[in-house]
Amino acid sequence: METAAAPTPGPHVLVIPFTAQGHALPLLDFAALLAARGLRLTVATTPANLPLLSPLLATQPAAVRPLTIPFPSHPSLPPGLENTKGCAPESFPVFIHAIASLREPILAWARSQPDPVVAVIADFFCGWAQPLARELGAAGIVFTPSGVLGTAFPHSLFRRLVKRPAGCGDEFGVTFPAIPGQPTYQWREISMMYKWFLESGFEEKVRELVRQNFLWNLQESWAFVSNTLRALEGRYLDAPLEDMGFKRIWAVGPVAPETDPAGTRGGEAAVAAANLSAWLDAFPEGPVVYVCFGSQAVLTPAVAAALAEALERSAVPFVWVVNAGNSGVVPEGFEARAAAAGRGLVVRGWAPQVATLRHAAVGWFMTHCGWNSVLEAAAAGVPMLAWPMTADQFANARLLVDEVRIAVRACAGGFGVAPDPGELAAVLADAVGEKGRHVRARAKELAAEAARAVKEGGSSYADLEGLVQEIRKLS
């Protein structure tokens, strides 16, 4: 009897996440999709971030292995801090600089492997991985947890070194001439990281590495992979963009799983998904507003007070998720009053967001417009109340409100700007009421388009399969 030939092992791919929840989670979701298609993955991580890999290692034990490297010590970071979760936004540049020190141990490991790495897929804050890929003779692929638009903007700024003229205020307009439609954004809407870079907001070696990361992405990479889909950003995928180095962009989103039964994606939830679902079961379809600004946003007491007052004045049912960095800003007595009225719940810490957004009672999502939250809401068919604060969020908000029409503006002031409570209460009441009907309907339409995109025959499915085939050709 003839012995069956052993299956040919898949190509070996190195995956390098950035140590932030909003960056690591979608890249690990994407890694799961690659592993399911027969690629062999090594995922670089640090000891404290290893638990983030647990779902991936559990579902793809034969295809994925971790490469655990001690987190580099850094004078601006306390010992033991290895993830930006709960940190203020200004910590990002420091983390970018710190984890760049992983380059040499990763390079030494890769050179010691009997099976060569054929591709390196790295977060766009790990631009140093692109010349590393070249040294290994591998294809360098930039993974962007943002959409195309949100990725093109910072690359454009660091490439062109746009400056605000002396004497101009935060209303000064910055135009992006290489982006379709040539959009203009006010200076207050420009990423804080870029403004810190211009204003020497951090030490010189950190400043230069931050800029160089973006330049490496443009100059050294083979392609970009974006957690987006054509139904959202087809306008920015139709032709190569100068602000993306004229590189091919593989649009493979949404990459997040449709379900998260345990509610532990990204960390241990502060409330069990079943318990939160049971609380929501008391409401009919659609009136509950889910409020969450992600793991990074830091609310000032004034902002939190305005939000709390608006929620009370609007009388809408709500779930307000308060991250670890904001636990002390909820106004005294607010939580007890909401609970007594039976229409409000405050969750302190990580929440089972995927499951919550898919509960029938949740009809709106008040969000900072971080891209993971945007895609999770879009996939669930939940319209958004856009409250951008920094980074790519202003670009995302404009896309959602003005182009795709699945959101309305809740607050346009940005980080630290408190809205008028009365005006915000009116926005909440209108959204849940008849005035929000058309936006709710459009959100349902987009959810159907997103579901089609990731199934066989869909645009994201085709891009994912095409990318895998290109990687196979490299081995």
CSV table of C-alpha atoms in Angstrom, one decimal:
chain,number,residue,atom,x,y,z
A,1,MET,CA,0.0,0.0,0.0
A,2,GLU,CA,1.4,3.3,-1.1
A,3,THR,CA,2.2,5.8,1.8
A,4,ALA,CA,0.5,9.2,1.4
A,5,ALA,CA,2.9,12.0,1.0
A,6,ALA,CA,3.3,14.4,4.0
A,7,PRO,CA,1.5,17.7,3.4
A,8,THR,CA,3.8,20.5,2.3
A,9,PRO,CA,4.4,22.9,5.1
A,10,GLY,CA,3.1,26.4,4.4
A,11,PRO,CA,5.3,29.4,4.1
A,12,HIS,CA,6.7,30.9,7.3
A,13,VAL,CA,5.5,34.4,8.1
A,14,LEU,CA,6.7,36.6,11.0
A,15,VAL,CA,4.0,38.8,12.6
A,16,ILE,CA,5.0,41.9,14.7
A,17,PRO,CA,2.2,43.6,16.5
A,18,PHE,CA,2.4,47.0,18.3
A,19,THR,CA,1.8,46.9,22.1
A,20,ALA,CA,-1.6,48.6,22.1
A,21,GLN,CA,-5.0,46.9,22.3
A,22,GLY,CA,-6.4,48.7,19.3
A,23,HIS,CA,-3.4,47.7,17.2
A,24,ALA,CA,-2.7,44.2,18.4
A,25,LEU,CA,-6.2,42.8,18.3
A,26,PRO,CA,-7.0,43.3,14.6
A,27,LEU,CA,-3.5,42.1,13.6
A,28,LEU,CA,-4.0,38.9,15.7
A,29,ASP,CA,-7.5,38.5,14.1
A,30,PHE,CA,-5.8,38.8,10.7
A,31,ALA,CA,-3.2,36.3,11.7
A,32,ALA,CA,-5.9,33.8,12.6
A,33,LEU,CA,-7.3,34.2,9.0
A,34,LEU,CA,-3.8,33.5,7.6
A,35,ALA,CA,-3.2,30.5,9.8
A,36,ALA,CA,-6.6,29.1,8.8
A,37,ARG,CA,-5.4,29.2,5.2
A,38,GLY,CA,-2.3,27.2,5.8
A,39,LEU,CA,0.4,29.7,6.5
A,40,ARG,CA,2.8,29.1,9.4
A,41,LEU,CA,3.1,32.1,11.7
A,42,THR,CA,5.5,33.2,14.4
A,43,VAL,CA,4.1,36.1,16.4
A,44,ALA,CA,6.6,38.3,18.2
A,45,THR,CA,5.4,39.4,21.7
A,46,THR,CA,6.6,40.3,25.1
A,47,PRO,CA,5.8,38.5,28.4
A,48,ALA,CA,3.0,40.8,29.6
A,49,ASN,CA,1.4,40.8,26.1
A,50,LEU,CA,1.5,37.0,25.6
A,51,PRO,CA,-2.1,36.5,27.0
A,52,LEU,CA,-3.4,38.5,24.0
A,53,LEU,CA,-2.3,35.6,21.8
A,54,SER,CA,-4.3,33.0,23.9
A,55,PRO,CA,-7.3,32.9,21.5
A,56,LEU,CA,-5.1,32.5,18.5
A,57,LEU,CA,-2.9,29.8,20.1
A,58,ALA,CA,-6.0,28.0,21.2
A,59,THR,CA,-7.7,27.9,17.7
A,60,GLN,CA,-4.5,27.5,15.6
A,61,PRO,CA,-2.1,25.5,17.8
A,62,ALA,CA,-0.4,23.8,14.9
A,63,ALA,CA,0.1,26.9,12.8
A,64,VAL,CA,1.0,29.6,15.3
A,65,ARG,CA,3.9,29.9,17.7
A,66,PRO,CA,4.9,32.8,19.9
A,67,LEU,CA,8.3,34.4,19.9
A,68,THR,CA,8.5,35.9,23.4
A,69,ILE,CA,11.2,38.5,23.9
A,70,PRO,CA,11.7,40.6,27.1
A,71,PHE,CA,10.3,44.1,26.8
A,72,PRO,CA,13.1,46.6,26.4
A,73,SER,CA,13.7,48.8,29.4
A,74,HIS,CA,13.1,52.5,28.7
A,75,PRO,CA,13.8,55.4,31.0
A,76,SER,CA,10.4,57.0,30.3
A,77,LEU,CA,8.4,53.8,31.1
A,78,PRO,CA,8.0,52.2,34.5
A,79,PRO,CA,9.2,48.6,34.9
A,80,GLY,CA,6.5,46.1,34.0
A,81,LEU,CA,4.5,48.4,31.7
A,82,GLU,CA,4.4,46.7,28.3
A,83,ASN,CA,1.1,47.8,26.8
A,84,THR,CA,-0.4,51.2,26.2
A,85,LYS,CA,-3.8,50.1,27.6
A,86,GLY,CA,-5.0,52.7,30.1
A,87,CYS,CA,-2.1,55.0,29.3
A,88,ALA,CA,-2.5,58.6,28.1
A,89,PRO,CA,-2.1,59.1,24.3
A,90,GLU,CA,1.3,60.8,24.7
A,91,SER,CA,2.7,57.4,25.7
A,92,PHE,CA,2.4,56.1,22.1
A,93,PRO,CA,5.7,57.8,20.8
A,94,VAL,CA,7.6,56.4,23.8
A,95,PHE,CA,6.3,52.9,23.1
A,96,ILE,CA,7.2,53.3,19.4
A,97,HIS,CA,10.7,54.1,20.4
A,98,ALA,CA,10.9,51.4,23.1
A,99,ILE,CA,9.8,48.4,21.1
A,100,ALA,CA,12.1,49.4,18.2
A,101,SER,CA,14.8,47.8,20.4
A,102,LEU,CA,13.2,44.4,19.6
A,103,ARG,CA,14.7,44.6,16.1
A,104,GLU,CA,18.0,43.0,16.9
A,105,PRO,CA,16.8,40.0,18.9
A,106,ILE,CA,14.1,39.4,16.3
A,107,LEU,CA,16.7,39.6,13.5
A,108,ALA,CA,19.0,37.2,15.3
A,109,TRP,CA,16.2,34.8,15.9
A,110,ALA,CA,15.1,34.9,12.2
A,111,ARG,CA,18.6,34.2,11.0
A,112,SER,CA,18.9,31.2,13.2
A,113,GLN,CA,15.8,29.5,11.9
A,114,PRO,CA,16.1,26.4,9.6
A,115,ASP,CA,13.0,27.5,7.7
A,116,PRO,CA,13.4,31.0,6.4
A,117,VAL,CA,10.9,33.8,7.0
A,118,VAL,CA,9.3,34.7,3.6
A,119,ALA,CA,7.2,37.6,4.8
A,120,VAL,CA,7.2,40.0,7.7
A,121,ILE,CA,3.8,41.5,8.6
A,122,ALA,CA,4.2,44.4,11.0
A,123,ASP,CA,2.0,47.1,12.5
A,124,PHE,CA,2.5,50.5,11.0
A,125,PHE,CA,4.0,51.8,14.3
A,126,CYS,CA,6.7,49.1,13.8
A,127,GLY,CA,8.2,50.6,10.6
A,128,TRP,CA,11.6,49.4,11.6
A,129,ALA,CA,10.4,45.9,10.6
A,130,GLN,CA,10.4,46.9,6.9
A,131,PRO,CA,14.2,47.2,6.5
A,132,LEU,CA,14.5,44.1,8.8
A,133,ALA,CA,12.4,42.2,6.2
A,134,ARG,CA,14.7,43.4,3.4
A,135,GLU,CA,17.8,42.2,5.4
A,136,LEU,CA,16.1,38.7,5.6
A,137,GLY,CA,15.3,38.7,1.9
A,138,ALA,CA,11.6,38.6,2.9
A,139,ALA,CA,8.6,40.7,1.7
A,140,GLY,CA,7.8,43.5,4.1
A,141,ILE,CA,4.0,44.0,4.6
A,142,VAL,CA,2.6,46.9,6.6
A,143,PHE,CA,-0.5,46.1,8.6
A,144,THR,CA,-2.7,49.1,9.3
A,145,PRO,CA,-5.3,48.8,12.1
A,146,SER,CA,-6.8,52.0,10.7
A,147,GLY,CA,-8.7,52.5,7.4
A,148,VAL,CA,-6.9,53.6,4.3
A,149,LEU,CA,-7.9,57.3,4.9
A,150,GLY,CA,-6.7,57.2,8.5
A,151,THR,CA,-3.4,55.6,7.5
A,152,ALA,CA,-2.7,57.9,4.6
A,153,PHE,CA,-3.1,61.1,6.7
A,154,PRO,CA,-0.2,60.5,9.1
A,155,HIS,CA,2.0,59.2,6.4
A,156,SER,CA,1.3,62.3,4.4
A,157,LEU,CA,2.0,64.6,7.3
A,158,PHE,CA,5.4,63.0,8.2
A,159,ARG,CA,6.3,62.8,4.5
A,160,ARG,CA,5.5,66.5,3.8
A,161,LEU,CA,6.3,67.9,7.2
A,162,VAL,CA,3.3,70.3,7.1
A,163,LYS,CA,3.5,73.2,9.5
A,164,ARG,CA,1.0,75.7,10.8
A,165,PRO,CA,2.1,79.3,9.9
A,166,ALA,CA,3.0,81.6,12.8
A,167,GLY,CA,0.0,83.5,14.1
A,168,CYS,CA,-2.6,80.9,12.9
A,169,GLY,CA,-4.9,79.3,15.3
A,170,ASP,CA,-6.5,75.9,15.6
A,171,GLU,CA,-8.8,76.7,12.7
A,172,PHE,CA,-5.9,76.7,10.2
A,173,GLY,CA,-6.7,74.3,7.4
A,174,VAL,CA,-4.4,71.5,6.3
A,175,THR,CA,-5.2,70.1,2.9
A,176,PHE,CA,-4.2,66.7,1.7
A,177,PRO,CA,-3.8,67.2,-2.1
A,178,ALA,CA,-2.9,63.6,-2.9
A,179,ILE,CA,-6.1,62.1,-1.4
A,180,PRO,CA,-9.2,61.8,-3.5
A,181,GLY,CA,-11.4,64.9,-2.9
A,182,GLN,CA,-8.4,66.8,-1.5
A,183,PRO,CA,-9.9,67.0,2.0
A,184,THR,CA,-9.0,69.8,4.4
A,185,TYR,CA,-8.9,69.4,8.2
A,186,GLN,CA,-8.5,72.1,10.8
A,187,TRP,CA,-5.3,72.1,12.9
A,188,ARG,CA,-7.2,71.0,16.0
A,189,GLU,CA,-8.1,67.8,14.1
A,190,ILE,CA,-4.6,66.9,13.3
A,191,SER,CA,-3.0,64.0,15.2
A,192,MET,CA,-1.6,65.0,18.6
A,193,MET,CA,1.4,62.7,17.8
A,194,TYR,CA,2.3,64.8,14.8
A,195,LYS,CA,1.9,68.1,16.6
A,196,TRP,CA,4.1,66.8,19.5
A,197,PHE,CA,6.6,65.9,16.8
A,198,LEU,CA,6.7,69.4,15.4
A,199,GLU,CA,6.7,71.1,18.8
A,200,SER,CA,9.5,68.9,20.2
A,201,GLY,CA,7.0,67.4,22.6
A,202,PHE,CA,9.4,64.5,23.2
A,203,GLU,CA,13.1,64.0,23.1
A,204,GLU,CA,15.0,64.1,19.8
A,205,LYS,CA,15.8,60.4,19.4
A,206,VAL,CA,12.1,59.6,19.9
A,207,ARG,CA,11.0,62.3,17.5
A,208,GLU,CA,13.3,61.1,14.7
A,209,LEU,CA,12.4,57.4,15.1
A,210,VAL,CA,8.6,58.2,15.0
A,211,ARG,CA,9.0,60.0,11.7
A,212,GLN,CA,11.4,57.4,10.3
A,213,ASN,CA,8.9,54.7,11.1
A,214,PHE,CA,6.4,56.2,8.7
A,215,LEU,CA,9.1,56.8,6.0
A,216,TRP,CA,10.2,53.1,6.3
A,217,ASN,CA,6.6,52.0,5.7
A,218,LEU,CA,6.4,54.1,2.5
A,219,GLN,CA,9.9,53.4,1.1
A,220,GLU,CA,10.8,49.9,2.2
A,221,SER,CA,7.5,47.9,2.2
A,222,TRP,CA,6.1,45.6,-0.5
A,223,ALA,CA,2.5,46.3,0.3
A,224,PHE,CA,-0.1,47.4,2.9
A,225,VAL,CA,-2.9,45.4,4.4
A,226,SER,CA,-5.8,47.4,5.7
A,227,ASN,CA,-8.6,46.3,8.0
A,228,THR,CA,-11.2,47.9,5.8
A,229,LEU,CA,-13.6,47.1,3.0
A,230,ARG,CA,-14.7,48.5,-0.3
A,231,ALA,CA,-18.2,49.4,0.9
A,232,LEU,CA,-16.6,51.8,3.4
A,233,GLU,CA,-13.5,53.1,1.5
A,234,GLY,CA,-13.8,52.1,-2.2
A,235,ARG,CA,-13.0,55.7,-3.2
A,236,TYR,CA,-9.5,55.3,-1.6
A,237,LEU,CA,-8.8,51.9,-3.0
A,238,ASP,CA,-9.5,52.5,-6.6
A,239,ALA,CA,-6.0,53.8,-7.5
A,240,PRO,CA,-2.6,53.7,-5.8
A,241,LEU,CA,-2.1,56.6,-3.4
A,242,GLU,CA,1.0,58.8,-3.1
A,243,ASP,CA,0.5,59.0,0.6
A,244,MET,CA,0.7,55.2,0.8
A,245,GLY,CA,3.9,55.1,-1.3
A,246,PHE,CA,1.9,54.0,-4.4
A,247,LYS,CA,1.9,50.5,-2.8
A,248,ARG,CA,-0.8,47.9,-3.3
A,249,ILE,CA,-3.4,48.0,-0.5
A,250,TRP,CA,-5.1,44.7,0.3
A,251,ALA,CA,-8.5,45.5,2.0
A,252,VAL,CA,-9.4,42.4,4.1
A,253,GLY,CA,-11.8,43.7,6.7
A,254,PRO,CA,-13.7,43.3,8.9
A,255,VAL,CA,-11.2,40.9,10.4
A,256,ALA,CA,-12.8,40.7,13.9
A,257,PRO,CA,-14.8,37.5,14.6
A,258,GLU,CA,-18.6,37.9,14.5
A,259,THR,CA,-19.0,36.4,17.9
A,260,ASP,CA,-17.0,36.5,21.2
A,261,PRO,CA,-19.1,34.2,23.5
A,262,ALA,CA,-16.8,34.6,26.5
A,263,GLY,CA,-16.5,38.4,26.0
A,264,THR,CA,-12.7,38.1,26.6
A,265,ARG,CA,-11.3,39.3,23.3
A,266,GLY,CA,-8.6,41.7,24.3
A,267,GLY,CA,-8.6,41.0,28.0
A,268,GLU,CA,-10.7,39.8,30.9
A,269,ALA,CA,-14.0,41.6,30.9
A,270,ALA,CA,-15.1,43.6,33.9
A,271,VAL,CA,-18.7,42.3,33.5
A,272,ALA,CA,-19.6,38.8,32.0
A,273,ALA,CA,-21.1,38.9,28.6
A,274,ALA,CA,-24.0,36.9,29.8
A,275,ASN,CA,-24.7,39.3,32.7
A,276,LEU,CA,-24.6,42.3,30.4
A,277,SER,CA,-26.8,40.6,27.9
A,278,ALA,CA,-29.3,39.7,30.7
A,279,TRP,CA,-29.4,43.4,31.7
A,280,LEU,CA,-30.0,44.4,28.1
A,281,ASP,CA,-32.8,41.8,27.7
A,282,ALA,CA,-35.1,44.1,29.7
A,283,PHE,CA,-35.3,46.6,26.8
A,284,PRO,CA,-37.1,46.3,23.5
A,285,GLU,CA,-35.2,46.5,20.2
A,286,GLY,CA,-33.0,49.5,19.6
A,287,PRO,CA,-33.3,52.2,22.4
A,288,VAL,CA,-30.1,51.6,24.3
A,289,VAL,CA,-27.0,53.8,23.6
A,290,TYR,CA,-23.7,52.0,24.1
A,291,VAL,CA,-21.1,54.6,25.2
A,292,CYS,CA,-17.4,53.6,25.0
A,293,PHE,CA,-14.3,55.7,24.0
A,294,GLY,CA,-11.8,52.8,23.8
A,295,SER,CA,-8.8,51.8,26.0
A,296,GLN,CA,-6.8,55.0,25.4
A,297,ALA,CA,-9.1,58.0,25.7
A,298,VAL,CA,-8.7,60.0,28.9
A,299,LEU,CA,-11.8,62.0,29.8
A,300,THR,CA,-11.4,65.2,31.9
A,301,PRO,CA,-13.9,65.6,34.8
A,302,ALA,CA,-15.6,68.4,32.8
A,303,VAL,CA,-16.1,66.1,29.7
A,304,ALA,CA,-17.4,63.3,31.9
A,305,ALA,CA,-19.8,65.6,33.8
A,306,ALA,CA,-21.2,67.0,30.5
A,307,LEU,CA,-21.7,63.5,29.2
A,308,ALA,CA,-23.4,62.3,32.4
A,309,GLU,CA,-25.7,65.3,32.4
A,310,ALA,CA,-26.6,64.7,28.7
A,311,LEU,CA,-27.4,61.1,29.4
A,312,GLU,CA,-29.7,62.0,32.3
A,313,ARG,CA,-31.4,64.9,30.4
A,314,SER,CA,-32.0,62.8,27.3
A,315,ALA,CA,-33.6,59.9,29.3
A,316,VAL,CA,-32.2,57.4,26.8
A,317,PRO,CA,-31.2,54.0,28.3
A,318,PHE,CA,-27.5,53.5,28.2
A,319,VAL,CA,-24.4,51.4,28.9
A,320,TRP,CA,-21.4,53.6,29.6
A,321,VAL,CA,-18.0,51.8,29.6
A,322,VAL,CA,-15.4,53.7,31.6
A,323,ASN,CA,-11.8,52.5,30.9
A,324,ALA,CA,-9.2,52.0,33.7
A,325,GLY,CA,-7.7,55.4,33.2
A,326,ASN,CA,-11.1,57.2,33.6
A,327,SER,CA,-12.6,55.3,36.6
A,328,GLY,CA,-12.5,58.3,38.8
A,329,VAL,CA,-14.3,60.8,36.5
A,330,VAL,CA,-17.9,59.5,36.7
A,331,PRO,CA,-19.7,62.2,38.7
A,332,GLU,CA,-20.7,61.3,42.2
A,333,GLY,CA,-24.2,59.9,42.5
A,334,PHE,CA,-24.7,59.5,38.7
A,335,GLU,CA,-24.2,55.7,38.7
A,336,ALA,CA,-26.6,55.2,41.6
A,337,ARG,CA,-29.3,57.4,40.0
A,338,ALA,CA,-29.0,55.6,36.7
A,339,ALA,CA,-29.3,52.2,38.4
A,340,ALA,CA,-32.2,53.3,40.5
A,341,ALA,CA,-34.0,54.5,37.4
A,342,GLY,CA,-33.4,51.1,35.8
A,343,ARG,CA,-32.1,52.7,32.5
A,344,GLY,CA,-28.4,53.1,32.9
A,345,LEU,CA,-25.4,50.9,33.6
A,346,VAL,CA,-21.8,52.0,34.2
A,347,VAL,CA,-19.1,49.3,33.4
A,348,ARG,CA,-15.7,50.1,34.8
A,349,GLY,CA,-12.9,48.4,32.8
A,350,TRP,CA,-12.8,46.2,29.7
A,351,ALA,CA,-16.3,45.3,28.2
A,352,PRO,CA,-17.5,42.5,25.9
A,353,GLN,CA,-18.0,45.0,23.1
A,354,VAL,CA,-18.5,42.6,20.1
A,355,ALA,CA,-21.3,40.8,21.9
A,356,THR,CA,-22.9,44.0,23.3
A,357,LEU,CA,-23.1,45.7,19.9
A,358,ARG,CA,-24.9,42.6,18.5
A,359,HIS,CA,-27.5,42.7,21.2
A,360,ALA,CA,-30.9,43.7,19.7
A,361,ALA,CA,-31.5,46.3,22.4
A,362,VAL,CA,-28.4,48.3,21.4
A,363,GLY,CA,-29.5,50.8,18.8
A,364,TRP,CA,-26.6,53.4,18.8
A,365,PHE,CA,-22.9,53.5,19.7
A,366,MET,CA,-21.4,56.7,21.0
A,367,THR,CA,-17.7,56.3,20.1
A,368,HIS,CA,-14.4,58.1,19.7
A,369,CYS,CA,-14.3,56.6,16.2
A,370,GLY,CA,-11.3,54.4,16.7
A,371,TRP,CA,-11.2,52.1,13.7
A,372,ASN,CA,-11.8,48.8,15.6
A,373,SER,CA,-14.9,50.2,17.2
A,374,VAL,CA,-16.0,51.6,13.8
A,375,LEU,CA,-15.7,48.2,12.1
A,376,GLU,CA,-17.3,46.3,15.0
A,377,ALA,CA,-20.3,48.7,14.9
A,378,ALA,CA,-20.5,48.6,11.1
A,379,ALA,CA,-20.5,44.7,11.1
A,380,ALA,CA,-23.2,44.7,13.8
A,381,GLY,CA,-25.4,47.2,11.9
A,382,VAL,CA,-25.3,49.8,14.7
A,383,PRO,CA,-25.1,53.5,13.8
A,384,MET,CA,-22.7,55.7,15.6
A,385,LEU,CA,-22.7,59.0,17.5
A,386,ALA,CA,-19.3,60.3,16.5
A,387,TRP,CA,-17.1,61.9,19.1
A,388,PRO,CA,-13.6,62.0,17.7
A,389,MET,CA,-10.7,63.0,19.9
A,390,THR,CA,-7.3,62.5,18.2
A,391,ALA,CA,-5.2,60.3,15.8
A,392,ASP,CA,-7.2,59.0,12.8
A,393,GLN,CA,-10.6,59.6,14.5
A,394,PHE,CA,-11.5,63.0,12.8
A,395,ALA,CA,-10.9,61.4,9.4
A,396,ASN,CA,-13.0,58.4,10.4
A,397,ALA,CA,-15.8,60.6,11.7
A,398,ARG,CA,-16.0,62.6,8.5
A,399,LEU,CA,-16.0,59.4,6.5
A,400,LEU,CA,-18.8,57.9,8.6
A,401,VAL,CA,-21.0,61.0,8.8
A,402,ASP,CA,-20.5,62.7,5.4
A,403,GLU,CA,-19.6,59.9,3.0
A,404,VAL,CA,-21.0,56.6,4.3
A,405,ARG,CA,-23.9,58.2,6.3
A,406,ILE,CA,-23.9,55.7,9.2
A,407,ALA,CA,-23.2,58.2,11.9
A,408,VAL,CA,-24.2,61.6,13.3
A,409,ARG,CA,-21.9,64.0,15.1
A,410,ALA,CA,-22.1,64.0,18.8
A,411,CYS,CA,-19.2,66.3,19.6
A,412,ALA,CA,-16.7,67.8,17.3
A,413,GLY,CA,-14.4,69.6,19.8
A,414,GLY,CA,-11.8,66.9,20.2
A,415,PHE,CA,-9.7,65.8,23.1
A,416,GLY,CA,-10.6,67.6,26.4
A,417,VAL,CA,-13.4,69.7,24.9
A,418,ALA,CA,-16.6,69.4,26.9
A,419,PRO,CA,-19.8,69.6,24.8
A,420,ASP,CA,-22.9,71.6,25.9
A,421,PRO,CA,-25.0,69.0,27.9
A,422,GLY,CA,-28.3,70.3,26.5
A,423,GLU,CA,-27.1,70.1,22.9
A,424,LEU,CA,-25.7,66.6,23.4
A,425,ALA,CA,-28.9,65.5,25.1
A,426,ALA,CA,-30.8,66.6,22.0
A,427,VAL,CA,-28.5,64.7,19.7
A,428,LEU,CA,-29.1,61.5,21.8
A,429,ALA,CA,-32.9,61.9,21.9
A,430,ASP,CA,-33.1,62.6,18.2
A,431,ALA,CA,-30.9,59.7,17.3
A,432,VAL,CA,-33.0,57.2,19.2
A,433,GLY,CA,-36.2,58.8,17.9
A,434,GLU,CA,-37.7,59.2,14.5
A,435,LYS,CA,-35.0,61.6,13.3
A,436,GLY,CA,-32.4,58.8,13.4
A,437,ARG,CA,-34.4,56.4,11.3
A,438,HIS,CA,-32.6,57.0,8.0
A,439,VAL,CA,-29.1,56.6,9.6
A,440,ARG,CA,-30.2,53.4,11.4
A,441,ALA,CA,-31.5,52.0,8.1
A,442,ARG,CA,-28.2,52.8,6.3
A,443,ALA,CA,-26.2,51.1,9.1
A,444,LYS,CA,-28.2,47.9,8.5
A,445,GLU,CA,-27.5,48.1,4.8
A,446,LEU,CA,-23.8,48.5,5.4
A,447,ALA,CA,-23.8,45.5,7.8
A,448,ALA,CA,-25.2,43.4,5.0
A,449,GLU,CA,-22.4,44.7,2.7
A,450,ALA,CA,-19.8,43.9,5.3
A,451,ALA,CA,-21.1,40.4,5.7
A,452,ARG,CA,-21.0,39.8,2.0
A,453,ALA,CA,-17.4,41.2,1.7
A,454,VAL,CA,-15.9,38.5,3.9
A,455,LYS,CA,-17.7,35.6,2.4
A,456,GLU,CA,-16.6,33.7,-0.7
A,457,GLY,CA,-17.1,36.0,-3.7
A,458,GLY,CA,-16.8,39.1,-1.6
A,459,SER,CA,-14.2,41.9,-2.1
A,460,SER,CA,-12.4,41.3,1.3
A,461,TYR,CA,-12.4,37.6,0.8
A,462,ALA,CA,-10.9,37.9,-2.6
A,463,ASP,CA,-8.2,40.3,-1.4
A,464,LEU,CA,-7.3,37.9,1.5
A,465,GLU,CA,-7.1,34.9,-0.8
A,466,GLY,CA,-5.1,36.9,-3.3
A,467,LEU,CA,-2.6,38.0,-0.6
A,468,VAL,CA,-2.2,34.4,0.6
A,469,GLN,CA,-1.4,33.2,-2.9
A,470,GLU,CA,1.2,36.0,-3.3
A,471,ILE,CA,2.8,34.9,-0.1
A,472,ARG,CA,2.9,31.3,-1.2
A,473,LYS,CA,4.8,32.3,-4.3
A,474,LEU,CA,7.5,33.7,-2.1
A,475,SER,CA,8.5,30.3,-0.6
